[in-house]
């Protein structure tokens, strides 16, 4: 749970107390996998500085690096989609404004 919420201070404390990083959560992911998937770079660094294995595979056979790449790819794809939608909405609004102007011209 601490990894899911990016609670670095709590994780640092747990690591100092000897907590294992090789315990899977209910979904079969390890702490470093969660940090990588969520994009928590400083948390990932903390975990690796304290012995997290970057080559450890989750239950789907993926490494933290693979999850980080997938997450970034999904973010970029969704960003590009949101950007296109916003551009389309702006263009629609401009077209509505042009139509209003044409209506005003016809009324004259």
CSV table of C-alpha atoms in Angstrom, one decimal:
chain,number,residue,atom,x,y,z
A,1,UNK,CA,0.0,0.0,0.0
A,2,UNK,CA,2.8,2.4,0.8
A,3,UNK,CA,4.2,2.0,-2.7
A,4,UNK,CA,0.9,2.5,-4.3
A,5,UNK,CA,0.6,5.9,-2.5
A,6,UNK,CA,4.2,6.9,-3.0
A,7,UNK,CA,4.9,7.2,0.8
A,8,UNK,CA,8.7,7.4,0.6
A,9,UNK,CA,9.2,8.2,4.2
A,10,UNK,CA,7.2,5.2,5.4
A,11,UNK,CA,8.9,3.0,2.9
A,12,UNK,CA,12.3,4.3,4.0
A,13,UNK,CA,11.3,3.5,7.6
A,14,UNK,CA,10.2,0.0,6.7
A,15,UNK,CA,13.4,-0.7,4.8
A,16,UNK,CA,15.4,0.5,7.8
A,17,UNK,CA,13.5,-2.0,9.9
A,18,UNK,CA,14.4,-4.8,7.6
A,19,UNK,CA,11.2,-5.1,5.5
A,20,UNK,CA,11.6,-7.4,2.5
A,21,UNK,CA,11.2,-6.0,-1.0
A,22,UNK,CA,10.6,-9.4,-2.5
A,23,UNK,CA,7.0,-9.9,-1.2
A,24,UNK,CA,4.3,-9.8,-3.8
A,25,UNK,CA,1.1,-7.9,-3.3
A,26,UNK,CA,-2.3,-9.5,-4.0
A,27,UNK,CA,-1.9,-8.7,-7.7
A,28,UNK,CA,1.5,-10.4,-7.9
A,29,UNK,CA,3.6,-7.2,-8.1
A,30,UNK,CA,6.7,-6.3,-6.1
A,31,UNK,CA,7.3,-2.8,-4.6
A,32,UNK,CA,9.7,-1.8,-7.5
A,33,UNK,CA,7.2,-3.0,-10.1
A,34,UNK,CA,4.5,-0.8,-8.5
A,35,UNK,CA,6.8,2.2,-8.3
A,36,UNK,CA,7.8,1.8,-12.0
A,37,UNK,CA,4.3,1.3,-13.2
A,38,UNK,CA,3.0,4.4,-11.3
A,39,UNK,CA,5.9,6.5,-12.4
A,40,UNK,CA,7.3,7.1,-9.0
A,41,UNK,CA,11.0,7.6,-10.0
A,42,UNK,CA,12.3,8.7,-6.6
A,43,UNK,CA,10.6,5.8,-4.9
A,44,UNK,CA,12.1,3.4,-7.5
A,45,UNK,CA,15.5,4.9,-6.8
A,46,UNK,CA,15.0,4.5,-3.0
A,47,UNK,CA,14.0,0.9,-3.5
A,48,UNK,CA,17.0,0.1,-5.8
A,49,UNK,CA,19.4,1.9,-3.5
A,50,UNK,CA,18.2,-0.5,-0.8
A,51,UNK,CA,18.6,-3.7,-2.9
A,52,UNK,CA,15.5,-4.0,-5.0
A,53,UNK,CA,16.2,-6.2,-8.0
A,54,UNK,CA,15.5,-4.5,-11.3
A,55,UNK,CA,15.5,-7.9,-13.1
A,56,UNK,CA,12.8,-9.5,-10.9
A,57,UNK,CA,9.8,-10.5,-12.8
A,58,UNK,CA,6.2,-10.1,-11.7
A,59,UNK,CA,3.5,-12.8,-12.1
A,60,UNK,CA,3.1,-11.7,-15.7
A,61,UNK,CA,6.8,-12.1,-16.4
A,62,UNK,CA,7.5,-8.4,-16.6
A,63,UNK,CA,10.4,-6.5,-15.1
A,64,UNK,CA,10.0,-3.0,-13.5
A,65,UNK,CA,11.6,-1.5,-16.6
A,66,UNK,CA,9.1,-3.1,-18.9
A,67,UNK,CA,6.2,-1.7,-16.8
A,68,UNK,CA,7.7,1.7,-16.7
A,69,UNK,CA,8.0,1.7,-20.5
A,70,UNK,CA,4.4,0.6,-20.9
A,71,UNK,CA,3.2,3.2,-18.5
A,72,UNK,CA,5.1,6.0,-20.3
A,73,UNK,CA,3.8,4.7,-23.7
A,74,UNK,CA,0.2,4.7,-22.4
A,75,UNK,CA,0.6,8.2,-21.0
A,76,UNK,CA,2.0,9.5,-24.3
A,77,UNK,CA,-0.8,7.8,-26.3
A,78,UNK,CA,-3.5,9.2,-24.0
A,79,UNK,CA,-1.8,12.6,-24.1
A,80,UNK,CA,-1.8,12.6,-27.9
A,81,UNK,CA,-5.4,11.5,-27.9
A,82,UNK,CA,-6.5,14.3,-25.5
A,83,UNK,CA,-4.5,16.8,-27.5
A,84,UNK,CA,-6.3,15.8,-30.7
A,85,UNK,CA,-9.7,16.0,-29.0
A,86,UNK,CA,-8.9,19.4,-27.7
A,87,UNK,CA,-7.8,20.6,-31.1
A,88,UNK,CA,-10.9,19.2,-32.7
A,89,UNK,CA,-13.1,21.0,-30.1
A,90,UNK,CA,-11.3,24.2,-30.7
A,91,UNK,CA,-11.8,23.8,-34.5
A,92,UNK,CA,-15.5,23.1,-33.9
A,93,UNK,CA,-15.8,26.2,-31.7
A,94,UNK,CA,-14.2,28.3,-34.4
A,95,UNK,CA,-16.6,26.8,-37.0
A,96,UNK,CA,-19.5,27.7,-34.8
A,97,UNK,CA,-18.2,31.3,-34.5
A,98,UNK,CA,-17.8,31.5,-38.3
A,99,UNK,CA,-21.3,30.2,-38.8
A,100,UNK,CA,-22.6,32.9,-36.4
A,101,UNK,CA,-20.8,35.5,-38.4
A,102,UNK,CA,-22.3,34.2,-41.6
A,103,UNK,CA,-25.7,34.3,-40.1
A,104,UNK,CA,-25.2,37.9,-39.0
A,105,UNK,CA,-24.1,38.8,-42.5
A,106,UNK,CA,-27.2,37.2,-44.1
A,107,UNK,CA,-29.4,39.1,-41.7
A,108,UNK,CA,-28.1,42.5,-42.9
